[in-house]
C-alpha cells in the first residue's frame, strides 16, 4: 500500500512520496532484522500492533487529507521501530 501511495503522489507531493518510501524501507528492515535474529536463535519479540498501527495510521492520514505530514511521521515511526528491533538483536548478541 505504501508503494502505491508513493507512486501516486510522486509528482505533486514529493515529500509524501519520500515519507512513504522511507516507511516502506524501514518496515522491510524491521521485518528482516526480526527474521534474521530469530534465525540466529535470538528472542526478538514482535509487537503485534506494529502492522495494525501502521495501517490504521495510513488510513487515518489518507482520510484526513494530511498526506505529507502523516507519511513523514509514519516514516519516522517505522525508523524508530527498526531501530528498536536492531537494539533487541544487539542485546541478545551481548547476552
PDB file of N, CA and C in Angstrom:
ATOM      1  N   UNK A   1       0.828  -1.177   0.000  1.00  0.00           N
ATOM      2  CA  UNK A   1       0.000   0.000   0.000  1.00  0.00           C
ATOM      3  C   UNK A   1       0.885   1.257   0.000  1.00  0.00           C
ATOM      4  N   UNK A   2       1.977   1.230   0.749  1.00  0.00           N
ATOM      5  CA  UNK A   2       2.861   2.393   0.793  1.00  0.00           C
ATOM      6  C   UNK A   2       3.510   2.660  -0.560  1.00  0.00           C
ATOM      7  N   UNK A   3       3.842   1.611  -1.291  1.00  0.00           N
ATOM      8  CA  UNK A   3       4.420   1.804  -2.612  1.00  0.00           C
ATOM      9  C   UNK A   3       3.418   2.468  -3.552  1.00  0.00           C
ATOM     10  N   UNK A   4       2.164   2.078  -3.450  1.00  0.00           N
ATOM     11  CA  UNK A   4       1.131   2.687  -4.286  1.00  0.00           C
ATOM     12  C   UNK A   4       0.932   4.157  -3.938  1.00  0.00           C
ATOM     13  N   UNK A   5       0.962   4.480  -2.662  1.00  0.00           N
ATOM     14  CA  UNK A   5       0.822   5.873  -2.238  1.00  0.00           C
ATOM     15  C   UNK A   5       2.021   6.683  -2.722  1.00  0.00           C
ATOM     16  N   UNK A   6       3.210   6.118  -2.613  1.00  0.00           N
ATOM     17  CA  UNK A   6       4.405   6.821  -3.086  1.00  0.00           C
ATOM     18  C   UNK A   6       4.341   7.054  -4.588  1.00  0.00           C
ATOM     19  N   UNK A   7       3.891   6.053  -5.318  1.00  0.00           N
ATOM     20  CA  UNK A   7       3.801   6.191  -6.767  1.00  0.00           C
ATOM     21  C   UNK A   7       2.751   7.227  -7.161  1.00  0.00           C
ATOM     22  N   UNK A   8       1.618   7.216  -6.493  1.00  0.00           N
ATOM     23  CA  UNK A   8       0.540   8.140  -6.842  1.00  0.00           C
ATOM     24  C   UNK A   8       0.885   9.588  -6.491  1.00  0.00           C
ATOM     25  N   UNK A   9       1.693   9.795  -5.481  1.00  0.00           N
ATOM     26  CA  UNK A   9       1.987  11.157  -5.046  1.00  0.00           C
ATOM     27  C   UNK A   9       3.376  11.632  -5.465  1.00  0.00           C
ATOM     28  N   UNK A  10       4.043  10.919  -6.329  1.00  0.00           N
ATOM     29  CA  UNK A  10       5.421  11.252  -6.689  1.00  0.00           C
ATOM     30  C   UNK A  10       5.549  12.571  -7.435  1.00  0.00           C
ATOM     31  N   UNK A  11       4.546  12.971  -8.197  1.00  0.00           N
ATOM     32  CA  UNK A  11       4.650  14.191  -8.991  1.00  0.00           C
ATOM     33  C   UNK A  11       4.218  15.443  -8.238  1.00  0.00           C
ATOM     34  N   UNK A  12       3.151  15.333  -7.454  1.00  0.00           N
ATOM     35  CA  UNK A  12       2.602  16.540  -6.825  1.00  0.00           C
ATOM     36  C   UNK A  12       2.922  16.665  -5.347  1.00  0.00           C
ATOM     37  N   UNK A  13       3.276  15.612  -4.680  1.00  0.00           N
ATOM     38  CA  UNK A  13       3.632  15.638  -3.250  1.00  0.00           C
ATOM     39  C   UNK A  13       4.906  14.833  -3.046  1.00  0.00           C
ATOM     40  N   UNK A  14       6.036  15.411  -3.380  1.00  0.00           N
ATOM     41  CA  UNK A  14       7.283  14.648  -3.294  1.00  0.00           C
ATOM     42  C   UNK A  14       7.655  14.324  -1.852  1.00  0.00           C
ATOM     43  N   UNK A  15       7.301  15.189  -0.909  1.00  0.00           N
ATOM     44  CA  UNK A  15       7.599  14.894   0.496  1.00  0.00           C
ATOM     45  C   UNK A  15       6.773  13.705   0.976  1.00  0.00           C
ATOM     46  N   UNK A  16       5.538  13.618   0.544  1.00  0.00           N
ATOM     47  CA  UNK A  16       4.691  12.481   0.917  1.00  0.00           C
ATOM     48  C   UNK A  16       5.231  11.197   0.296  1.00  0.00           C
ATOM     49  N   UNK A  17       5.666  11.274  -0.955  1.00  0.00           N
ATOM     50  CA  UNK A  17       6.239  10.097  -1.608  1.00  0.00           C
ATOM     51  C   UNK A  17       7.507   9.654  -0.891  1.00  0.00           C
ATOM     52  N   UNK A  18       8.333  10.614  -0.490  1.00  0.00           N
ATOM     53  CA  UNK A  18       9.555  10.275   0.242  1.00  0.00           C
ATOM     54  C   UNK A  18       9.229   9.636   1.590  1.00  0.00           C
ATOM     55  N   UNK A  19       8.238  10.179   2.295  1.00  0.00           N
ATOM     56  CA  UNK A  19       7.832   9.590   3.571  1.00  0.00           C
ATOM     57  C   UNK A  19       7.311   8.183   3.405  1.00  0.00           C
ATOM     58  N   UNK A  20       6.532   7.952   2.344  1.00  0.00           N
ATOM     59  CA  UNK A  20       6.016   6.607   2.094  1.00  0.00           C
ATOM     60  C   UNK A  20       7.139   5.637   1.779  1.00  0.00           C
ATOM     61  N   UNK A  21       8.128   6.075   1.004  1.00  0.00           N
ATOM     62  CA  UNK A  21       9.253   5.201   0.675  1.00  0.00           C
ATOM     63  C   UNK A  21      10.125   4.913   1.890  1.00  0.00           C
ATOM     64  N   UNK A  22      10.317   5.916   2.745  1.00  0.00           N
ATOM     65  CA  UNK A  22      11.083   5.692   3.980  1.00  0.00           C
ATOM     66  C   UNK A  22      10.336   4.701   4.876  1.00  0.00           C
ATOM     67  N   UNK A  23       9.029   4.891   5.005  1.00  0.00           N
ATOM     68  CA  UNK A  23       8.234   3.965   5.826  1.00  0.00           C
ATOM     69  C   UNK A  23       8.279   2.555   5.258  1.00  0.00           C
ATOM     70  N   UNK A  24       8.201   2.432   3.945  1.00  0.00           N
ATOM     71  CA  UNK A  24       8.255   1.118   3.304  1.00  0.00           C
ATOM     72  C   UNK A  24       9.611   0.449   3.538  1.00  0.00           C
ATOM     73  N   UNK A  25      10.680   1.182   3.312  1.00  0.00           N
ATOM     74  CA  UNK A  25      12.008   0.626   3.520  1.00  0.00           C
ATOM     75  C   UNK A  25      12.274   0.262   4.969  1.00  0.00           C
ATOM     76  N   UNK A  26      11.839   1.119   5.889  1.00  0.00           N
ATOM     77  CA  UNK A  26      12.050   0.849   7.312  1.00  0.00           C
ATOM     78  C   UNK A  26      11.220  -0.344   7.781  1.00  0.00           C
ATOM     79  N   UNK A  27      10.030  -0.519   7.226  1.00  0.00           N
ATOM     80  CA  UNK A  27       9.230  -1.681   7.620  1.00  0.00           C
ATOM     81  C   UNK A  27       9.859  -2.964   7.104  1.00  0.00           C
ATOM     82  N   UNK A  28      10.429  -2.928   5.892  1.00  0.00           N
ATOM     83  CA  UNK A  28      11.165  -4.092   5.392  1.00  0.00           C
ATOM     84  C   UNK A  28      12.386  -4.374   6.256  1.00  0.00           C
ATOM     85  N   UNK A  29      13.096  -3.341   6.657  1.00  0.00           N
ATOM     86  CA  UNK A  29      14.271  -3.501   7.501  1.00  0.00           C
ATOM     87  C   UNK A  29      13.902  -4.096   8.853  1.00  0.00           C
ATOM     88  N   UNK A  30      12.828  -3.609   9.458  1.00  0.00           N
ATOM     89  CA  UNK A  30      12.393  -4.125  10.758  1.00  0.00           C
ATOM     90  C   UNK A  30      12.013  -5.606  10.655  1.00  0.00           C
ATOM     91  N   UNK A  31      11.309  -5.968   9.599  1.00  0.00           N
ATOM     92  CA  UNK A  31      10.920  -7.368   9.421  1.00  0.00           C
ATOM     93  C   UNK A  31      12.152  -8.247   9.172  1.00  0.00           C
ATOM     94  N   UNK A  32      13.099  -7.752   8.393  1.00  0.00           N
ATOM     95  CA  UNK A  32      14.308  -8.515   8.110  1.00  0.00           C
ATOM     96  C   UNK A  32      15.139  -8.723   9.369  1.00  0.00           C
ATOM     97  N   UNK A  33      15.295  -7.681  10.162  1.00  0.00           N
ATOM     98  CA  UNK A  33      16.099  -7.796  11.384  1.00  0.00           C
ATOM     99  C   UNK A  33      15.460  -8.794  12.346  1.00  0.00           C
ATOM    100  N   UNK A  34      14.134  -8.744  12.473  1.00  0.00           N
ATOM    101  CA  UNK A  34      13.455  -9.688  13.349  1.00  0.00           C
ATOM    102  C   UNK A  34      13.624 -11.118  12.844  1.00  0.00           C
ATOM    103  N   UNK A  35      13.416 -11.334  11.544  1.00  0.00           N
ATOM    104  CA  UNK A  35      13.528 -12.678  10.986  1.00  0.00           C
ATOM    105  C   UNK A  35      14.968 -13.200  11.072  1.00  0.00           C
ATOM    106  N   UNK A  36      15.919 -12.339  10.805  1.00  0.00           N
ATOM    107  CA  UNK A  36      17.319 -12.761  10.864  1.00  0.00           C
ATOM    108  C   UNK A  36      17.738 -13.057  12.306  1.00  0.00           C
ATOM    109  N   UNK A  37      17.282 -12.251  13.226  1.00  0.00           N
ATOM    110  CA  UNK A  37      17.575 -12.503  14.632  1.00  0.00           C
ATOM    111  C   UNK A  37      16.999 -13.816  15.106  1.00  0.00           C
ATOM    112  N   UNK A  38      15.763 -14.099  14.702  1.00  0.00           N
ATOM    113  CA  UNK A  38      15.155 -15.377  15.080  1.00  0.00           C
ATOM    114  C   UNK A  38      15.876 -16.548  14.422  1.00  0.00           C
ATOM    115  N   UNK A  39      16.355 -16.370  13.187  1.00  0.00           N
ATOM    116  CA  UNK A  39      17.091 -17.434  12.514  1.00  0.00           C
ATOM    117  C   UNK A  39      18.411 -17.726  13.222  1.00  0.00           C
ATOM    118  N   UNK A  40      18.982 -16.715  13.861  1.00  0.00           N
ATOM    119  CA  UNK A  40      20.218 -16.910  14.616  1.00  0.00           C
ATOM    120  C   UNK A  40      19.960 -17.444  16.016  1.00  0.00           C
ATOM    121  N   UNK A  41      18.698 -17.631  16.366  1.00  0.00           N
ATOM    122  CA  UNK A  41      18.352 -18.197  17.661  1.00  0.00           C
ATOM    123  C   UNK A  41      18.094 -17.174  18.747  1.00  0.00           C
ATOM    124  N   UNK A  42      17.990 -15.913  18.394  1.00  0.00           N
ATOM    125  CA  UNK A  42      17.737 -14.864  19.383  1.00  0.00           C
ATOM    126  C   UNK A  42      16.240 -14.692  19.577  1.00  0.00           C
ATOM    127  N   UNK A  43      15.882 -14.262  20.758  1.00  0.00           N
ATOM    128  CA  UNK A  43      14.475 -13.943  21.026  1.00  0.00           C
ATOM    129  C   UNK A  43      14.250 -12.480  20.669  1.00  0.00           C
ATOM    130  N   UNK A  44      13.484 -12.259  19.646  1.00  0.00           N
ATOM    131  CA  UNK A  44      13.154 -10.905  19.217  1.00  0.00           C
ATOM    132  C   UNK A  44      11.638 -10.792  19.258  1.00  0.00           C
ATOM    133  N   UNK A  45      11.110 -10.216  20.335  1.00  0.00           N
ATOM    134  CA  UNK A  45       9.645 -10.146  20.445  1.00  0.00           C
ATOM    135  C   UNK A  45       9.062  -9.238  19.371  1.00  0.00           C
ATOM    136  N   UNK A  46       7.983  -9.704  18.775  1.00  0.00           N
ATOM    137  CA  UNK A  46       7.309  -8.913  17.747  1.00  0.00           C
ATOM    138  C   UNK A  46       6.099  -8.246  18.359  1.00  0.00           C
ATOM    139  N   UNK A  47       6.054  -6.942  18.240  1.00  0.00           N
ATOM    140  CA  UNK A  47       4.872  -6.228  18.681  1.00  0.00           C
ATOM    141  C   UNK A  47       3.754  -6.475  17.690  1.00  0.00           C
ATOM    142  N   UNK A  48       2.715  -7.127  18.119  1.00  0.00           N
ATOM    143  CA  UNK A  48       1.643  -7.490  17.189  1.00  0.00           C
ATOM    144  C   UNK A  48       0.911  -6.266  16.672  1.00  0.00           C
ATOM    145  N   UNK A  49       1.046  -5.166  17.354  1.00  0.00           N
ATOM    146  CA  UNK A  49       0.336  -3.985  16.931  1.00  0.00           C
ATOM    147  C   UNK A  49       1.069  -3.142  15.911  1.00  0.00           C
ATOM    148  N   UNK A  50       2.299  -3.498  15.556  1.00  0.00           N
ATOM    149  CA  UNK A  50       3.084  -2.660  14.653  1.00  0.00           C
ATOM    150  C   UNK A  50       2.408  -2.524  13.297  1.00  0.00           C
ATOM    151  N   UNK A  51       2.018  -3.634  12.710  1.00  0.00           N
ATOM    152  CA  UNK A  51       1.360  -3.562  11.395  1.00  0.00           C
ATOM    153  C   UNK A  51      -0.012  -2.934  11.499  1.00  0.00           C
ATOM    154  N   UNK A  52      -0.723  -3.245  12.571  1.00  0.00           N
ATOM    155  CA  UNK A  52      -2.061  -2.669  12.749  1.00  0.00           C
ATOM    156  C   UNK A  52      -1.991  -1.157  12.905  1.00  0.00           C
ATOM    157  N   UNK A  53      -1.030  -0.689  13.700  1.00  0.00           N
ATOM    158  CA  UNK A  53      -0.865   0.750  13.875  1.00  0.00           C
ATOM    159  C   UNK A  53      -0.451   1.399  12.562  1.00  0.00           C
ATOM    160  N   UNK A  54       0.430   0.746  11.820  1.00  0.00           N
ATOM    161  CA  UNK A  54       0.880   1.291  10.544  1.00  0.00           C
ATOM    162  C   UNK A  54      -0.296   1.453   9.580  1.00  0.00           C
ATOM    163  N   UNK A  55      -1.123   0.435   9.454  1.00  0.00           N
ATOM    164  CA  UNK A  55      -2.251   0.512   8.527  1.00  0.00           C
ATOM    165  C   UNK A  55      -3.320   1.476   9.015  1.00  0.00           C
ATOM    166  N   UNK A  56      -3.575   1.493  10.323  1.00  0.00           N
ATOM    167  CA  UNK A  56      -4.565   2.426  10.864  1.00  0.00           C
ATOM    168  C   UNK A  56      -4.101   3.869  10.681  1.00  0.00           C
ATOM    169  N   UNK A  57      -2.827   4.110  10.923  1.00  0.00           N
ATOM    170  CA  UNK A  57      -2.283   5.468  10.738  1.00  0.00           C
ATOM    171  C   UNK A  57      -2.385   5.879   9.272  1.00  0.00           C
ATOM    172  N   UNK A  58      -2.047   4.975   8.366  1.00  0.00           N
ATOM    173  CA  UNK A  58      -2.117   5.282   6.945  1.00  0.00           C
ATOM    174  C   UNK A  58      -3.556   5.580   6.524  1.00  0.00           C
ATOM    175  N   UNK A  59      -4.497   4.787   7.001  1.00  0.00           N
ATOM    176  CA  UNK A  59      -5.901   5.029   6.672  1.00  0.00           C
ATOM    177  C   UNK A  59      -6.379   6.372   7.222  1.00  0.00           C
ATOM    178  N   UNK A  60      -5.983   6.699   8.441  1.00  0.00           N
ATOM    179  CA  UNK A  60      -6.386   7.972   9.045  1.00  0.00           C
ATOM    180  C   UNK A  60      -5.780   9.144   8.303  1.00  0.00           C
ATOM    181  N   UNK A  61      -4.524   9.012   7.911  1.00  0.00           N
ATOM    182  CA  UNK A  61      -3.833  10.090   7.187  1.00  0.00           C
ATOM    183  C   UNK A  61      -4.493  10.334   5.837  1.00  0.00           C
ATOM    184  N   UNK A  62      -4.802   9.251   5.131  1.00  0.00           N
ATOM    185  CA  UNK A  62      -5.427   9.402   3.825  1.00  0.00           C
ATOM    186  C   UNK A  62      -6.845   9.955   3.948  1.00  0.00           C
ATOM    187  N   UNK A  63      -7.570   9.522   4.964  1.00  0.00           N
ATOM    188  CA  UNK A  63      -8.938  10.013   5.159  1.00  0.00           C
ATOM    189  C   UNK A  63      -8.956  11.483   5.561  1.00  0.00           C
ATOM    190  N   UNK A  64      -7.980  11.896   6.365  1.00  0.00           N
ATOM    191  CA  UNK A  64      -7.944  13.276   6.833  1.00  0.00           C
ATOM    192  C   UNK A  64      -7.347  14.227   5.803  1.00  0.00           C
ATOM    193  N   UNK A  65      -6.667  13.703   4.812  1.00  0.00           N
ATOM    194  CA  UNK A  65      -6.066  14.546   3.799  1.00  0.00           C
ATOM    195  C   UNK A  65      -4.743  15.173   4.199  1.00  0.00           C
ATOM    196  N   UNK A  66      -4.159  14.725   5.290  1.00  0.00           N
ATOM    197  CA  UNK A  66      -2.862  15.230   5.761  1.00  0.00           C
ATOM    198  C   UNK A  66      -1.756  14.285   5.308  1.00  0.00           C
ATOM    199  N   UNK A  67      -1.644  14.113   4.016  1.00  0.00           N
ATOM    200  CA  UNK A  67      -0.764  13.090   3.471  1.00  0.00           C
ATOM    201  C   UNK A  67       0.702  13.403   3.727  1.00  0.00           C
ATOM    202  N   UNK A  68       1.116  14.627   3.478  1.00  0.00           N
ATOM    203  CA  UNK A  68       2.542  14.968   3.601  1.00  0.00           C
ATOM    204  C   UNK A  68       3.052  14.707   5.006  1.00  0.00           C
ATOM    205  N   UNK A  69       2.465  15.348   5.990  1.00  0.00           N
ATOM    206  CA  UNK A  69       2.965  15.223   7.366  1.00  0.00           C
ATOM    207  C   UNK A  69       2.677  13.857   7.958  1.00  0.00           C
ATOM    208  N   UNK A  70       1.580  13.278   7.578  1.00  0.00           N
ATOM    209  CA  UNK A  70       1.255  11.952   8.087  1.00  0.00           C
ATOM    210  C   UNK A  70       2.222  10.890   7.618  1.00  0.00           C
ATOM    211  N   UNK A  71       2.607  10.951   6.346  1.00  0.00           N
ATOM    212  CA  UNK A  71       3.546   9.953   5.833  1.00  0.00           C
ATOM    213  C   UNK A  71       4.964  10.203   6.309  1.00  0.00           C
ATOM    214  N   UNK A  72       5.327  11.449   6.485  1.00  0.00           N
ATOM    215  CA  UNK A  72       6.640  11.728   7.072  1.00  0.00           C
ATOM    216  C   UNK A  72       6.706  11.212   8.512  1.00  0.00           C
ATOM    217  N   UNK A  73       5.621  11.394   9.260  1.00  0.00           N
ATOM    218  CA  UNK A  73       5.573  10.872  10.637  1.00  0.00           C
ATOM    219  C   UNK A  73       5.600   9.348  10.643  1.00  0.00           C
ATOM    220  N   UNK A  74       4.895   8.735   9.702  1.00  0.00           N
ATOM    221  CA  UNK A  74       4.902   7.279   9.612  1.00  0.00           C
ATOM    222  C   UNK A  74       6.295   6.761   9.273  1.00  0.00           C
ATOM    223  N   UNK A  75       6.990   7.441   8.360  1.00  0.00           N
ATOM    224  CA  UNK A  75       8.359   7.049   8.033  1.00  0.00           C
ATOM    225  C   UNK A  75       9.284   7.144   9.233  1.00  0.00           C
ATOM    226  N   UNK A  76       9.140   8.219   9.999  1.00  0.00           N
ATOM    227  CA  UNK A  76       9.950   8.381  11.201  1.00  0.00           C
ATOM    228  C   UNK A  76       9.634   7.300  12.224  1.00  0.00           C
ATOM    229  N   UNK A  77       8.352   7.000  12.400  1.00  0.00           N
ATOM    230  CA  UNK A  77       7.952   5.977  13.372  1.00  0.00           C
ATOM    231  C   UNK A  77       8.484   4.607  12.962  1.00  0.00           C
ATOM    232  N   UNK A  78       8.457   4.285  11.684  1.00  0.00           N
ATOM    233  CA  UNK A  78       8.962   2.994  11.242  1.00  0.00           C
ATOM    234  C   UNK A  78      10.482   2.916  11.377  1.00  0.00           C
ATOM    235  N   UNK A  79      11.170   4.043  11.249  1.00  0.00           N
ATOM    236  CA  UNK A  79      12.607   4.050  11.527  1.00  0.00           C
ATOM    237  C   UNK A  79      12.872   3.762  12.999  1.00  0.00           C
ATOM    238  N   UNK A  80      12.041   4.293  13.874  1.00  0.00           N
ATOM    239  CA  UNK A  80      12.177   4.016  15.307  1.00  0.00           C
ATOM    240  C   UNK A  80      11.930   2.536  15.577  1.00  0.00           C
ATOM    241  N   UNK A  81      10.900   1.967  14.941  1.00  0.00           N
ATOM    242  CA  UNK A  81      10.605   0.541  15.117  1.00  0.00           C
ATOM    243  C   UNK A  81      11.789  -0.305  14.651  1.00  0.00           C
ATOM    244  N   UNK A  82      12.366   0.037  13.505  1.00  0.00           N
ATOM    245  CA  UNK A  82      13.527  -0.705  13.006  1.00  0.00           C
ATOM    246  C   UNK A  82      14.705  -0.572  13.967  1.00  0.00           C
ATOM    247  N   UNK A  83      14.910   0.626  14.518  1.00  0.00           N
ATOM    248  CA  UNK A  83      15.987   0.830  15.489  1.00  0.00           C
ATOM    249  C   UNK A  83      15.794   0.013  16.750  1.00  0.00           C
ATOM    250  N   UNK A  84      14.553  -0.093  17.195  1.00  0.00           N
ATOM    251  CA  UNK A  84      14.259  -0.902  18.386  1.00  0.00           C
ATOM    252  C   UNK A  84      14.567  -2.366  18.105  1.00  0.00           C
ATOM    253  N   UNK A  85      14.185  -2.842  16.935  1.00  0.00           N
ATOM    254  CA  UNK A  85      14.472  -4.242  16.596  1.00  0.00           C
ATOM    255  C   UNK A  85      15.969  -4.492  16.517  1.00  0.00           C
ATOM    256  N   UNK A  86      16.707  -3.559  15.946  1.00  0.00           N
ATOM    257  CA  UNK A  86      18.169  -3.709  15.874  1.00  0.00           C
ATOM    258  C   UNK A  86      18.755  -3.742  17.278  1.00  0.00           C
ATOM    259  N   UNK A  87      18.252  -2.896  18.173  1.00  0.00           N
ATOM    260  CA  UNK A  87      18.774  -2.889  19.538  1.00  0.00           C
ATOM    261  C   UNK A  87      18.417  -4.170  20.278  1.00  0.00           C
ATOM    262  N   UNK A  88      17.252  -4.758  19.980  1.00  0.00           N
ATOM    263  CA  UNK A  88      16.886  -6.025  20.606  1.00  0.00           C
ATOM    264  C   UNK A  88      17.841  -7.139  20.177  1.00  0.00           C
ATOM    265  N   UNK A  89      18.177  -7.178  18.907  1.00  0.00           N
ATOM    266  CA  UNK A  89      19.107  -8.198  18.428  1.00  0.00           C
ATOM    267  C   UNK A  89      20.500  -7.954  19.016  1.00  0.00           C
ATOM    268  N   UNK A  90      20.904  -6.703  19.111  1.00  0.00           N
ATOM    269  CA  UNK A  90      22.216  -6.388  19.680  1.00  0.00           C
ATOM    270  C   UNK A  90      22.276  -6.790  21.146  1.00  0.00           C
ATOM    271  N   UNK A  91      21.196  -6.600  21.885  1.00  0.00           N
ATOM    272  CA  UNK A  91      21.159  -7.024  23.289  1.00  0.00           C
ATOM    273  C   UNK A  91      21.275  -8.535  23.396  1.00  0.00           C
ATOM    274  N   UNK A  92      20.591  -9.243  22.525  1.00  0.00           N
ATOM    275  CA  UNK A  92      20.660 -10.704  22.553  1.00  0.00           C
ATOM    276  C   UNK A  92      22.067 -11.179  22.201  1.00  0.00           C
ATOM    277  N   UNK A  93      22.750 -10.463  21.342  1.00  0.00           N
ATOM    278  CA  UNK A  93      24.119 -10.836  20.966  1.00  0.00           C
ATOM    279  C   UNK A  93      25.061 -10.720  22.162  1.00  0.00           C
ATOM    280  N   UNK A  94      24.845  -9.676  22.982  1.00  0.00           N
ATOM    281  CA  UNK A  94      25.713  -9.458  24.136  1.00  0.00           C
ATOM    282  C   UNK A  94      25.467 -10.462  25.252  1.00  0.00           C
ATOM    283  N   UNK A  95      24.292 -11.033  25.297  1.00  0.00           N
ATOM    284  CA  UNK A  95      23.953 -11.948  26.391  1.00  0.00           C
ATOM    285  C   UNK A  95      24.524 -13.300  26.171  1.00  0.00           C
TER     286      UNK A  95
END
